[in-house]
Amino acid sequence: MATDGHTDFTRSETSFTSGGVRCAATVFRPTTADVAPLPAIVMAHGFGTPRAMRLYAYAERFVAAGFIVCVFDYRYFGDSDGEPRQLLDIPKQLADWRSAVDFTRTLDRVDEKRIVGWGTSFAGGHVLTLAGNGLEFAAVIAQVPHVDGIAAVRAVGLRHALRVGPAAISDGIRALLRRPPHYIDSVGLPGTRAVMVSPDAITGRDRLLRDSGLRDGDYPETVAARILLKIWRYSPGRTVAAIGCPTLVQIMSEDAVTPAAVAQRAAEKIRNATIRFYPGGHFDPYVDPLFSTVVADQLDFLDENVR
């Protein structure tokens, strides 16, 4: 395990196993002489994107506030193992989440009763699903979360569904035949064959890459198209009423990927919810000028409900 020192924290590259597959993880620890157990945050990224895409910026803010942070890549993505690559399998991602939480609970000095689930976009839906189905988080942060599969399909429109349908069907057949996937771009402009399409998609992706210190091509920006045959059935909003822990839901007013009105209706079903609205689109929370406000609200929420 390689560790790089910092004046306020250490950062260690490690891994855990989920379903027999190695999942890459980065663990951030405060450098303090205090030996008391610390709360921990488990973090994962959204649709088809690795943890290196700006999640470390959030983790550095959290560890500076006194949290141990575990940021992981799902199997098939980023620095994790698994074949075929870029395969988004919802049940397996939920299993990876459970494995990541179990792994974090075993880390030295972690208070196993104070584990926070942090997810953004598709992972925002995952943490809501897990909390709604009994995973004992101390708190949940769901940033621009996916909450309703049918609403997500409606948001892009029938014309777009028809545009990407052939790729989805082709890859669905390839899956049945156990052949390598047919890939489709994860993000694109309206009118292109991509999963998430919005006017700000490409500029948002470029800003994420730049502010993450990455270059175009460092990680694949595609996903196996078969997920399009299933995404409409995945609606974390169906179980949010069962969530008992404090939950922060952050919603963007002009979100073309996870519509604001749909996210609000789901959030209002959570018994102990804090709902925050921000001006902008789906890709704005990750970078300044909005990033500083979004993460400050997350730290305030954590200070009030976990520390």
PDB file of C-alpha atoms in Angstrom:
ATOM      1  CA  MET A   1       0.000   0.000   0.000  1.00  0.00           C
ATOM      2  CA  ALA A   2       1.654   3.199  -1.190  1.00  0.00           C
ATOM      3  CA  THR A   3       1.088   6.245   0.970  1.00  0.00           C
ATOM      4  CA  ASP A   4       1.745   9.883   0.108  1.00  0.00           C
ATOM      5  CA  GLY A   5       2.031  12.293   3.010  1.00  0.00           C
ATOM      6  CA  HIS A   6       0.339  15.682   3.253  1.00  0.00           C
ATOM      7  CA  THR A   7       0.422  18.303   5.983  1.00  0.00           C
ATOM      8  CA  ASP A   8      -3.195  17.530   6.925  1.00  0.00           C
ATOM      9  CA  PHE A   9      -3.831  13.990   5.701  1.00  0.00           C
ATOM     10  CA  THR A  10      -2.402  10.853   4.158  1.00  0.00           C
ATOM     11  CA  ARG A  11      -3.642   9.271   0.954  1.00  0.00           C
ATOM     12  CA  SER A  12      -3.286   5.513   0.432  1.00  0.00           C
ATOM     13  CA  GLU A  13      -3.987   3.419  -2.660  1.00  0.00           C
ATOM     14  CA  THR A  14      -5.529   0.084  -1.744  1.00  0.00           C
ATOM     15  CA  SER A  15      -8.296  -2.292  -2.842  1.00  0.00           C
ATOM     16  CA  PHE A  16     -11.015  -4.647  -1.678  1.00  0.00           C
ATOM     17  CA  THR A  17     -12.745  -7.620  -3.268  1.00  0.00           C
ATOM     18  CA  SER A  18     -16.355  -7.634  -4.421  1.00  0.00           C
ATOM     19  CA  GLY A  19     -17.851 -10.665  -6.112  1.00  0.00           C
ATOM     20  CA  GLY A  20     -14.352 -12.060  -6.565  1.00  0.00           C
ATOM     21  CA  VAL A  21     -13.181  -8.921  -8.411  1.00  0.00           C
ATOM     22  CA  ARG A  22     -10.595  -6.441  -7.156  1.00  0.00           C
ATOM     23  CA  CYS A  23     -12.030  -2.946  -6.697  1.00  0.00           C
ATOM     24  CA  ALA A  24      -9.549  -0.062  -6.484  1.00  0.00           C
ATOM     25  CA  ALA A  25      -9.927   2.335  -3.571  1.00  0.00           C
ATOM     26  CA  THR A  26      -8.202   5.447  -2.265  1.00  0.00           C
ATOM     27  CA  VAL A  27      -8.288   6.045   1.483  1.00  0.00           C
ATOM     28  CA  PHE A  28      -7.771   9.513   2.959  1.00  0.00           C
ATOM     29  CA  ARG A  29      -6.890   9.814   6.670  1.00  0.00           C
ATOM     30  CA  PRO A  30      -6.473  12.889   8.866  1.00  0.00           C
ATOM     31  CA  THR A  31      -3.015  13.238  10.398  1.00  0.00           C
ATOM     32  CA  THR A  32      -3.818  13.663  14.069  1.00  0.00           C
ATOM     33  CA  ALA A  33      -2.399  12.290  17.278  1.00  0.00           C
ATOM     34  CA  ASP A  34      -5.914  11.635  18.599  1.00  0.00           C
ATOM     35  CA  VAL A  35      -6.647   7.900  18.628  1.00  0.00           C
ATOM     36  CA  ALA A  36     -10.419   8.205  19.043  1.00  0.00           C
ATOM     37  CA  PRO A  37     -12.546   6.478  16.366  1.00  0.00           C
ATOM     38  CA  LEU A  38     -13.484   8.733  13.456  1.00  0.00           C
ATOM     39  CA  PRO A  39     -16.543   8.852  11.214  1.00  0.00           C
ATOM     40  CA  ALA A  40     -15.974   7.714   7.633  1.00  0.00           C
ATOM     41  CA  ILE A  41     -17.404   8.591   4.234  1.00  0.00           C
ATOM     42  CA  VAL A  42     -17.677   6.083   1.381  1.00  0.00           C
ATOM     43  CA  MET A  43     -17.782   7.693  -2.067  1.00  0.00           C
ATOM     44  CA  ALA A  44     -18.388   6.564  -5.649  1.00  0.00           C
ATOM     45  CA  HIS A  45     -18.996   8.311  -8.934  1.00  0.00           C
ATOM     46  CA  GLY A  46     -21.877   8.427 -11.363  1.00  0.00           C
ATOM     47  CA  PHE A  47     -22.659   6.953 -14.739  1.00  0.00           C
ATOM     48  CA  GLY A  48     -19.593   5.397 -16.375  1.00  0.00           C
ATOM     49  CA  THR A  49     -17.111   7.741 -14.688  1.00  0.00           C
ATOM     50  CA  PRO A  50     -14.082   6.819 -12.522  1.00  0.00           C
ATOM     51  CA  ARG A  51     -13.351   8.206  -9.082  1.00  0.00           C
ATOM     52  CA  ALA A  52     -10.481  10.279 -10.489  1.00  0.00           C
ATOM     53  CA  MET A  53     -13.046  12.644 -12.038  1.00  0.00           C
ATOM     54  CA  ARG A  54     -13.142  15.253  -9.242  1.00  0.00           C
ATOM     55  CA  LEU A  55     -14.123  12.979  -6.362  1.00  0.00           C
ATOM     56  CA  TYR A  56     -10.710  13.484  -4.804  1.00  0.00           C
ATOM     57  CA  ALA A  57     -11.468  17.207  -4.528  1.00  0.00           C
ATOM     58  CA  TYR A  58     -14.472  16.402  -2.309  1.00  0.00           C
ATOM     59  CA  ALA A  59     -12.498  13.814  -0.341  1.00  0.00           C
ATOM     60  CA  GLU A  60      -9.789  16.356   0.485  1.00  0.00           C
ATOM     61  CA  ARG A  61     -12.408  18.695   1.936  1.00  0.00           C
ATOM     62  CA  PHE A  62     -13.911  15.888   4.021  1.00  0.00           C
ATOM     63  CA  VAL A  63     -10.614  14.579   5.386  1.00  0.00           C
ATOM     64  CA  ALA A  64      -9.620  18.131   6.324  1.00  0.00           C
ATOM     65  CA  ALA A  65     -12.820  18.234   8.394  1.00  0.00           C
ATOM     66  CA  GLY A  66     -11.789  15.106  10.315  1.00  0.00           C
ATOM     67  CA  PHE A  67     -13.363  12.254   8.338  1.00  0.00           C
ATOM     68  CA  ILE A  68     -11.712   9.107   7.036  1.00  0.00           C
ATOM     69  CA  VAL A  69     -12.729   8.823   3.370  1.00  0.00           C
ATOM     70  CA  CYS A  70     -12.813   5.793   1.068  1.00  0.00           C
ATOM     71  CA  VAL A  71     -13.276   6.567  -2.647  1.00  0.00           C
ATOM     72  CA  PHE A  72     -13.699   3.515  -4.879  1.00  0.00           C
ATOM     73  CA  ASP A  73     -14.172   2.478  -8.493  1.00  0.00           C
ATOM     74  CA  TYR A  74     -16.820  -0.071  -9.428  1.00  0.00           C
ATOM     75  CA  ARG A  75     -15.709  -3.332 -10.979  1.00  0.00           C
ATOM     76  CA  TYR A  76     -15.234  -2.940 -14.760  1.00  0.00           C
ATOM     77  CA  PHE A  77     -14.462   0.793 -14.389  1.00  0.00           C
ATOM     78  CA  GLY A  78     -11.530   3.072 -13.676  1.00  0.00           C
ATOM     79  CA  ASP A  79      -8.634   1.382 -11.895  1.00  0.00           C
ATOM     80  CA  SER A  80     -10.644  -1.659 -10.792  1.00  0.00           C
ATOM     81  CA  ASP A  81     -10.444  -5.078 -12.418  1.00  0.00           C
ATOM     82  CA  GLY A  82     -13.161  -6.971 -14.244  1.00  0.00           C
ATOM     83  CA  GLU A  83     -14.086  -7.836 -17.805  1.00  0.00           C
ATOM     84  CA  PRO A  84     -15.661  -6.689 -20.011  1.00  0.00           C
ATOM     85  CA  ARG A  85     -14.657  -3.097 -19.420  1.00  0.00           C
ATOM     86  CA  GLN A  86     -17.200  -0.299 -19.019  1.00  0.00           C
ATOM     87  CA  LEU A  87     -20.001  -2.708 -18.133  1.00  0.00           C
ATOM     88  CA  LEU A  88     -22.586  -0.960 -15.966  1.00  0.00           C
ATOM     89  CA  ASP A  89     -24.421  -3.684 -14.074  1.00  0.00           C
ATOM     90  CA  ILE A  90     -26.750  -2.183 -11.455  1.00  0.00           C
ATOM     91  CA  PRO A  91     -26.985  -5.193  -9.071  1.00  0.00           C
ATOM     92  CA  LYS A  92     -23.207  -5.616  -9.188  1.00  0.00           C
ATOM     93  CA  GLN A  93     -22.628  -1.931  -8.490  1.00  0.00           C
ATOM     94  CA  LEU A  94     -24.927  -2.159  -5.477  1.00  0.00           C
ATOM     95  CA  ALA A  95     -22.946  -5.202  -4.339  1.00  0.00           C
ATOM     96  CA  ASP A  96     -19.719  -3.229  -4.793  1.00  0.00           C
ATOM     97  CA  TRP A  97     -21.194  -0.511  -2.576  1.00  0.00           C
ATOM     98  CA  ARG A  98     -21.931  -3.026   0.174  1.00  0.00           C
ATOM     99  CA  SER A  99     -18.421  -4.453  -0.122  1.00  0.00           C
ATOM    100  CA  ALA A 100     -16.930  -0.941   0.023  1.00  0.00           C
ATOM    101  CA  VAL A 101     -18.889  -0.151   3.189  1.00  0.00           C
ATOM    102  CA  ASP A 102     -17.838  -3.445   4.790  1.00  0.00           C
ATOM    103  CA  PHE A 103     -14.225  -2.740   3.825  1.00  0.00           C
ATOM    104  CA  THR A 104     -14.361   0.776   5.278  1.00  0.00           C
ATOM    105  CA  ARG A 105     -15.712  -0.548   8.562  1.00  0.00           C
ATOM    106  CA  THR A 106     -12.538  -2.659   8.912  1.00  0.00           C
ATOM    107  CA  LEU A 107     -10.172   0.289   8.484  1.00  0.00           C
ATOM    108  CA  ASP A 108      -8.125   1.292  11.502  1.00  0.00           C
ATOM    109  CA  ARG A 109      -9.756   4.000  13.670  1.00  0.00           C
ATOM    110  CA  VAL A 110     -13.052   4.007  11.768  1.00  0.00           C
ATOM    111  CA  ASP A 111     -16.158   4.276  13.929  1.00  0.00           C
ATOM    112  CA  GLU A 112     -18.210   1.552  12.255  1.00  0.00           C
ATOM    113  CA  LYS A 113     -21.465   3.110  13.478  1.00  0.00           C
ATOM    114  CA  ARG A 114     -20.745   6.393  11.704  1.00  0.00           C
ATOM    115  CA  ILE A 115     -20.439   5.515   8.023  1.00  0.00           C
ATOM    116  CA  VAL A 116     -21.772   8.063   5.530  1.00  0.00           C
ATOM    117  CA  GLY A 117     -22.829   7.111   2.010  1.00  0.00           C
ATOM    118  CA  TRP A 118     -21.926   9.795  -0.557  1.00  0.00           C
ATOM    119  CA  GLY A 119     -23.035   9.388  -4.151  1.00  0.00           C
ATOM    120  CA  THR A 120     -23.437  11.644  -7.151  1.00  0.00           C
ATOM    121  CA  SER A 121     -25.684  11.224 -10.220  1.00  0.00           C
ATOM    122  CA  PHE A 122     -26.164   7.455 -10.727  1.00  0.00           C
ATOM    123  CA  ALA A 123     -24.328   6.736  -7.459  1.00  0.00           C
ATOM    124  CA  GLY A 124     -26.629   9.235  -5.775  1.00  0.00           C
ATOM    125  CA  GLY A 125     -29.399   6.851  -6.712  1.00  0.00           C
ATOM    126  CA  HIS A 126     -27.383   3.923  -5.395  1.00  0.00           C
ATOM    127  CA  VAL A 127     -26.930   5.393  -1.894  1.00  0.00           C
ATOM    128  CA  LEU A 128     -30.651   6.173  -1.747  1.00  0.00           C
ATOM    129  CA  THR A 129     -31.464   2.614  -2.836  1.00  0.00           C
ATOM    130  CA  LEU A 130     -29.126   1.093  -0.258  1.00  0.00           C
ATOM    131  CA  ALA A 131     -30.377   3.296   2.581  1.00  0.00           C
ATOM    132  CA  GLY A 132     -33.968   2.566   1.591  1.00  0.00           C
ATOM    133  CA  ASN A 133     -33.280  -1.156   1.689  1.00  0.00           C
ATOM    134  CA  GLY A 134     -31.765  -1.309   5.135  1.00  0.00           C
ATOM    135  CA  LEU A 135     -28.054  -0.529   4.814  1.00  0.00           C
ATOM    136  CA  GLU A 136     -27.238   1.275   8.070  1.00  0.00           C
ATOM    137  CA  PHE A 137     -25.683   4.561   7.064  1.00  0.00           C
ATOM    138  CA  ALA A 138     -25.250   7.257   9.689  1.00  0.00           C
ATOM    139  CA  ALA A 139     -26.184   9.730   6.964  1.00  0.00           C
ATOM    140  CA  VAL A 140     -26.518   9.949   3.194  1.00  0.00           C
ATOM    141  CA  ILE A 141     -25.473  12.643   0.721  1.00  0.00           C
ATOM    142  CA  ALA A 142     -27.097  12.332  -2.708  1.00  0.00           C
ATOM    143  CA  GLN A 143     -25.801  14.928  -5.163  1.00  0.00           C
ATOM    144  CA  VAL A 144     -27.883  15.382  -8.361  1.00  0.00           C
ATOM    145  CA  PRO A 145     -29.204  11.832  -7.818  1.00  0.00           C
ATOM    146  CA  HIS A 146     -30.831   9.539 -10.349  1.00  0.00           C
ATOM    147  CA  VAL A 147     -34.213   8.765  -8.764  1.00  0.00           C
ATOM    148  CA  ASP A 148     -36.587   7.676 -11.547  1.00  0.00           C
ATOM    149  CA  GLY A 149     -35.666   5.615 -14.599  1.00  0.00           C
ATOM    150  CA  ILE A 150     -38.791   6.415 -16.582  1.00  0.00           C
ATOM    151  CA  ALA A 151     -38.424  10.146 -15.875  1.00  0.00           C
ATOM    152  CA  ALA A 152     -34.798   9.991 -17.034  1.00  0.00           C
ATOM    153  CA  VAL A 153     -35.905   8.443 -20.336  1.00  0.00           C
ATOM    154  CA  ARG A 154     -38.660  11.005 -20.749  1.00  0.00           C
ATOM    155  CA  ALA A 155     -36.188  13.810 -20.108  1.00  0.00           C
ATOM    156  CA  VAL A 156     -34.182  12.956 -23.224  1.00  0.00           C
ATOM    157  CA  GLY A 157     -37.297  12.422 -25.355  1.00  0.00           C
ATOM    158  CA  LEU A 158     -38.661   9.795 -27.709  1.00  0.00           C
ATOM    159  CA  ARG A 159     -36.467  10.886 -30.609  1.00  0.00           C
ATOM    160  CA  HIS A 160     -33.319  10.302 -28.595  1.00  0.00           C
ATOM    161  CA  ALA A 161     -34.608   6.944 -27.339  1.00  0.00           C
ATOM    162  CA  LEU A 162     -35.112   5.877 -30.963  1.00  0.00           C
ATOM    163  CA  ARG A 163     -31.633   7.143 -31.835  1.00  0.00           C
ATOM    164  CA  VAL A 164     -29.844   5.019 -29.221  1.00  0.00           C
ATOM    165  CA  GLY A 165     -32.276   2.082 -29.322  1.00  0.00           C
ATOM    166  CA  PRO A 166     -30.467   0.104 -32.047  1.00  0.00           C
ATOM    167  CA  ALA A 167     -27.181   0.211 -30.097  1.00  0.00           C
ATOM    168  CA  ALA A 168     -28.961  -0.988 -26.949  1.00  0.00           C
ATOM    169  CA  ILE A 169     -30.681  -3.849 -28.733  1.00  0.00           C
ATOM    170  CA  SER A 170     -27.482  -4.846 -30.522  1.00  0.00           C
ATOM    171  CA  ASP A 171     -25.549  -4.970 -27.280  1.00  0.00           C
ATOM    172  CA  GLY A 172     -28.369  -6.806 -25.537  1.00  0.00           C
ATOM    173  CA  ILE A 173     -28.090  -9.533 -28.166  1.00  0.00           C
ATOM    174  CA  ARG A 174     -24.310  -9.564 -27.818  1.00  0.00           C
ATOM    175  CA  ALA A 175     -24.735 -10.067 -24.078  1.00  0.00           C
ATOM    176  CA  LEU A 176     -26.975 -13.095 -24.653  1.00  0.00           C
ATOM    177  CA  LEU A 177     -24.402 -14.509 -27.053  1.00  0.00           C
ATOM    178  CA  ARG A 178     -21.586 -13.768 -24.573  1.00  0.00           C
ATOM    179  CA  ARG A 179     -19.836 -11.556 -27.084  1.00  0.00           C
ATOM    180  CA  PRO A 180     -17.845  -8.374 -26.332  1.00  0.00           C
ATOM    181  CA  PRO A 181     -19.995  -5.300 -25.746  1.00  0.00           C
ATOM    182  CA  HIS A 182     -21.092  -2.722 -28.253  1.00  0.00           C
ATOM    183  CA  TYR A 183     -20.183   0.610 -26.688  1.00  0.00           C
ATOM    184  CA  ILE A 184     -21.890   3.986 -26.714  1.00  0.00           C
ATOM    185  CA  ASP A 185     -20.622   7.375 -25.519  1.00  0.00           C
ATOM    186  CA  SER A 186     -21.520   8.162 -21.919  1.00  0.00           C
ATOM    187  CA  VAL A 187     -22.147  11.876 -22.574  1.00  0.00           C
ATOM    188  CA  GLY A 188     -22.899  13.920 -25.674  1.00  0.00           C
ATOM    189  CA  LEU A 189     -24.759  16.843 -27.119  1.00  0.00           C
ATOM    190  CA  PRO A 190     -28.458  16.627 -28.066  1.00  0.00           C
ATOM    191  CA  GLY A 191     -28.776  14.873 -31.403  1.00  0.00           C
ATOM    192  CA  THR A 192     -25.806  12.555 -30.821  1.00  0.00           C
ATOM    193  CA  ARG A 193     -25.758   8.858 -29.925  1.00  0.00           C
ATOM    194  CA  ALA A 194     -24.867   9.053 -26.238  1.00  0.00           C
ATOM    195  CA  VAL A 195     -26.520   8.084 -22.956  1.00  0.00           C
ATOM    196  CA  MET A 196     -26.554  11.437 -21.147  1.00  0.00           C
ATOM    197  CA  VAL A 197     -27.276  14.250 -23.588  1.00  0.00           C
ATOM    198  CA  SER A 198     -27.607  17.914 -22.690  1.00  0.00           C
ATOM    199  CA  PRO A 199     -26.391  21.248 -24.061  1.00  0.00           C
ATOM    200  CA  ASP A 200     -23.804  21.444 -21.258  1.00  0.00           C
ATOM    201  CA  ALA A 201     -22.619  17.826 -21.427  1.00  0.00           C
ATOM    202  CA  ILE A 202     -19.399  18.285 -23.409  1.00  0.00           C
ATOM    203  CA  THR A 203     -18.330  21.526 -21.743  1.00  0.00           C
ATOM    204  CA  GLY A 204     -19.140  19.945 -18.373  1.00  0.00           C
ATOM    205  CA  ARG A 205     -17.049  16.885 -19.170  1.00  0.00           C
ATOM    206  CA  ASP A 206     -14.141  19.040 -20.363  1.00  0.00           C
ATOM    207  CA  ARG A 207     -14.196  21.094 -17.151  1.00  0.00           C
ATOM    208  CA  LEU A 208     -14.263  17.924 -15.071  1.00  0.00           C
ATOM    209  CA  LEU A 209     -11.233  16.580 -16.928  1.00  0.00           C
ATOM    210  CA  ARG A 210      -9.293  19.829 -16.648  1.00  0.00           C
ATOM    211  CA  ASP A 211      -9.990  20.377 -12.959  1.00  0.00           C
ATOM    212  CA  SER A 212      -9.172  16.723 -12.214  1.00  0.00           C
ATOM    213  CA  GLY A 213      -5.752  17.030 -13.844  1.00  0.00           C
ATOM    214  CA  LEU A 214      -6.762  14.507 -16.494  1.00  0.00           C
ATOM    215  CA  ARG A 215      -6.541  14.535 -20.278  1.00  0.00           C
ATOM    216  CA  ASP A 216      -8.999  13.344 -22.877  1.00  0.00           C
ATOM    217  CA  GLY A 217      -8.399   9.601 -23.274  1.00  0.00           C
ATOM    218  CA  ASP A 218      -6.972   8.919 -19.816  1.00  0.00           C
ATOM    219  CA  TYR A 219     -10.109   6.895 -19.075  1.00  0.00           C
ATOM    220  CA  PRO A 220     -12.730   5.487 -21.482  1.00  0.00           C
ATOM    221  CA  GLU A 221     -15.789   7.687 -21.889  1.00  0.00           C
ATOM    222  CA  THR A 222     -18.095   4.949 -23.122  1.00  0.00           C
ATOM    223  CA  VAL A 223     -20.377   2.365 -21.577  1.00  0.00           C
ATOM    224  CA  ALA A 224     -21.757  -0.976 -22.765  1.00  0.00           C
ATOM    225  CA  ALA A 225     -25.010   0.007 -24.480  1.00  0.00           C
ATOM    226  CA  ARG A 226     -27.026  -2.838 -22.909  1.00  0.00           C
ATOM    227  CA  ILE A 227     -27.627  -0.675 -19.811  1.00  0.00           C
ATOM    228  CA  LEU A 228     -30.115   1.348 -21.889  1.00  0.00           C
ATOM    229  CA  LEU A 229     -32.421  -1.678 -21.897  1.00  0.00           C
ATOM    230  CA  LYS A 230     -32.533  -1.655 -18.100  1.00  0.00           C
ATOM    231  CA  ILE A 231     -32.073   1.890 -16.866  1.00  0.00           C
ATOM    232  CA  TRP A 232     -35.765   2.747 -17.228  1.00  0.00           C
ATOM    233  CA  ARG A 233     -36.561   0.113 -14.599  1.00  0.00           C
ATOM    234  CA  TYR A 234     -34.146   1.481 -12.000  1.00  0.00           C
ATOM    235  CA  SER A 235     -35.985   3.977  -9.799  1.00  0.00           C
ATOM    236  CA  PRO A 236     -34.395   4.546  -6.367  1.00  0.00           C
ATOM    237  CA  GLY A 237     -37.240   6.930  -5.547  1.00  0.00           C
ATOM    238  CA  ARG A 238     -39.541   3.972  -4.970  1.00  0.00           C
ATOM    239  CA  THR A 239     -37.877   3.067  -1.657  1.00  0.00           C
ATOM    240  CA  VAL A 240     -36.786   6.456  -0.294  1.00  0.00           C
ATOM    241  CA  ALA A 241     -39.736   6.623   2.116  1.00  0.00           C
ATOM    242  CA  ALA A 242     -38.046   3.831   4.090  1.00  0.00           C
ATOM    243  CA  ILE A 243     -34.847   5.837   4.653  1.00  0.00           C
ATOM    244  CA  GLY A 244     -34.431   6.635   8.333  1.00  0.00           C
ATOM    245  CA  CYS A 245     -31.053   8.350   8.511  1.00  0.00           C
ATOM    246  CA  PRO A 246     -30.437  12.069   7.868  1.00  0.00           C
ATOM    247  CA  THR A 247     -30.232  12.599   4.100  1.00  0.00           C
ATOM    248  CA  LEU A 248     -28.994  15.567   2.101  1.00  0.00           C
ATOM    249  CA  VAL A 249     -30.356  15.795  -1.444  1.00  0.00           C
ATOM    250  CA  GLN A 250     -28.786  18.423  -3.695  1.00  0.00           C
ATOM    251  CA  ILE A 251     -30.702  19.390  -6.817  1.00  0.00           C
ATOM    252  CA  MET A 252     -29.750  21.540  -9.807  1.00  0.00           C
ATOM    253  CA  SER A 253     -32.518  23.769 -11.167  1.00  0.00           C
ATOM    254  CA  GLU A 254     -31.662  23.225 -14.849  1.00  0.00           C
ATOM    255  CA  ASP A 255     -30.654  19.569 -14.659  1.00  0.00           C
ATOM    256  CA  ALA A 256     -31.419  17.928 -18.009  1.00  0.00           C
ATOM    257  CA  VAL A 257     -30.189  14.492 -16.867  1.00  0.00           C
ATOM    258  CA  THR A 258     -31.930  14.075 -13.486  1.00  0.00           C
ATOM    259  CA  PRO A 259     -34.890  16.502 -13.669  1.00  0.00           C
ATOM    260  CA  ALA A 260     -35.216  18.799 -10.668  1.00  0.00           C
ATOM    261  CA  ALA A 261     -38.963  18.355 -10.156  1.00  0.00           C
ATOM    262  CA  VAL A 262     -38.658  14.571 -10.108  1.00  0.00           C
ATOM    263  CA  ALA A 263     -35.748  14.670  -7.659  1.00  0.00           C
ATOM    264  CA  GLN A 264     -37.649  17.054  -5.398  1.00  0.00           C
ATOM    265  CA  ARG A 265     -40.734  14.822  -5.249  1.00  0.00           C
ATOM    266  CA  ALA A 266     -38.574  11.857  -4.276  1.00  0.00           C
ATOM    267  CA  ALA A 267     -36.609  13.833  -1.681  1.00  0.00           C
ATOM    268  CA  GLU A 268     -39.795  15.057  -0.008  1.00  0.00           C
ATOM    269  CA  LYS A 269     -40.716  11.430   0.758  1.00  0.00           C
ATOM    270  CA  ILE A 270     -37.616  11.008   2.953  1.00  0.00           C
ATOM    271  CA  ARG A 271     -38.490  11.491   6.612  1.00  0.00           C
ATOM    272  CA  ASN A 272     -35.304  13.250   7.670  1.00  0.00           C
ATOM    273  CA  ALA A 273     -34.315  15.042   4.479  1.00  0.00           C
ATOM    274  CA  THR A 274     -32.441  18.268   3.907  1.00  0.00           C
ATOM    275  CA  ILE A 275     -33.100  19.516   0.374  1.00  0.00           C
ATOM    276  CA  ARG A 276     -30.905  22.121  -1.285  1.00  0.00           C
ATOM    277  CA  PHE A 277     -31.439  23.752  -4.698  1.00  0.00           C
ATOM    278  CA  TYR A 278     -28.782  25.404  -6.848  1.00  0.00           C
ATOM    279  CA  PRO A 279     -28.841  27.257 -10.161  1.00  0.00           C
ATOM    280  CA  GLY A 280     -27.217  25.383 -13.020  1.00  0.00           C
ATOM    281  CA  GLY A 281     -27.039  22.063 -14.830  1.00  0.00           C
ATOM    282  CA  HIS A 282     -26.094  18.484 -14.027  1.00  0.00           C
ATOM    283  CA  PHE A 283     -22.344  18.968 -14.423  1.00  0.00           C
ATOM    284  CA  ASP A 284     -21.983  22.213 -12.459  1.00  0.00           C
ATOM    285  CA  PRO A 285     -21.622  20.971  -8.841  1.00  0.00           C
ATOM    286  CA  TYR A 286     -18.211  19.389  -9.482  1.00  0.00           C
ATOM    287  CA  VAL A 287     -16.326  22.560 -10.377  1.00  0.00           C
ATOM    288  CA  ASP A 288     -16.154  26.161  -9.238  1.00  0.00           C
ATOM    289  CA  PRO A 289     -17.833  28.525  -8.864  1.00  0.00           C
ATOM    290  CA  LEU A 290     -20.581  26.180  -7.606  1.00  0.00           C
ATOM    291  CA  PHE A 291     -18.368  23.442  -6.156  1.00  0.00           C
ATOM    292  CA  SER A 292     -17.349  25.513  -3.133  1.00  0.00           C
ATOM    293  CA  THR A 293     -20.986  26.195  -2.209  1.00  0.00           C
ATOM    294  CA  VAL A 294     -22.111  22.604  -2.752  1.00  0.00           C
ATOM    295  CA  VAL A 295     -19.328  21.071  -0.675  1.00  0.00           C
ATOM    296  CA  ALA A 296     -19.758  23.703   2.066  1.00  0.00           C
ATOM    297  CA  ASP A 297     -23.401  22.644   2.384  1.00  0.00           C
ATOM    298  CA  GLN A 298     -22.278  19.024   2.601  1.00  0.00           C
ATOM    299  CA  LEU A 299     -19.828  19.857   5.381  1.00  0.00           C
ATOM    300  CA  ASP A 300     -22.512  21.790   7.285  1.00  0.00           C
ATOM    301  CA  PHE A 301     -24.865  18.818   6.948  1.00  0.00           C
ATOM    302  CA  LEU A 302     -22.189  16.430   8.203  1.00  0.00           C
ATOM    303  CA  ASP A 303     -21.290  18.707  11.096  1.00  0.00           C
ATOM    304  CA  GLU A 304     -24.902  18.822  12.196  1.00  0.00           C
ATOM    305  CA  ASN A 305     -25.780  15.140  11.726  1.00  0.00           C
ATOM    306  CA  VAL A 306     -22.626  13.027  12.073  1.00  0.00           C
ATOM    307  CA  ARG A 307     -19.856  14.716  14.015  1.00  0.00           C
TER     308      ARG A 307
END
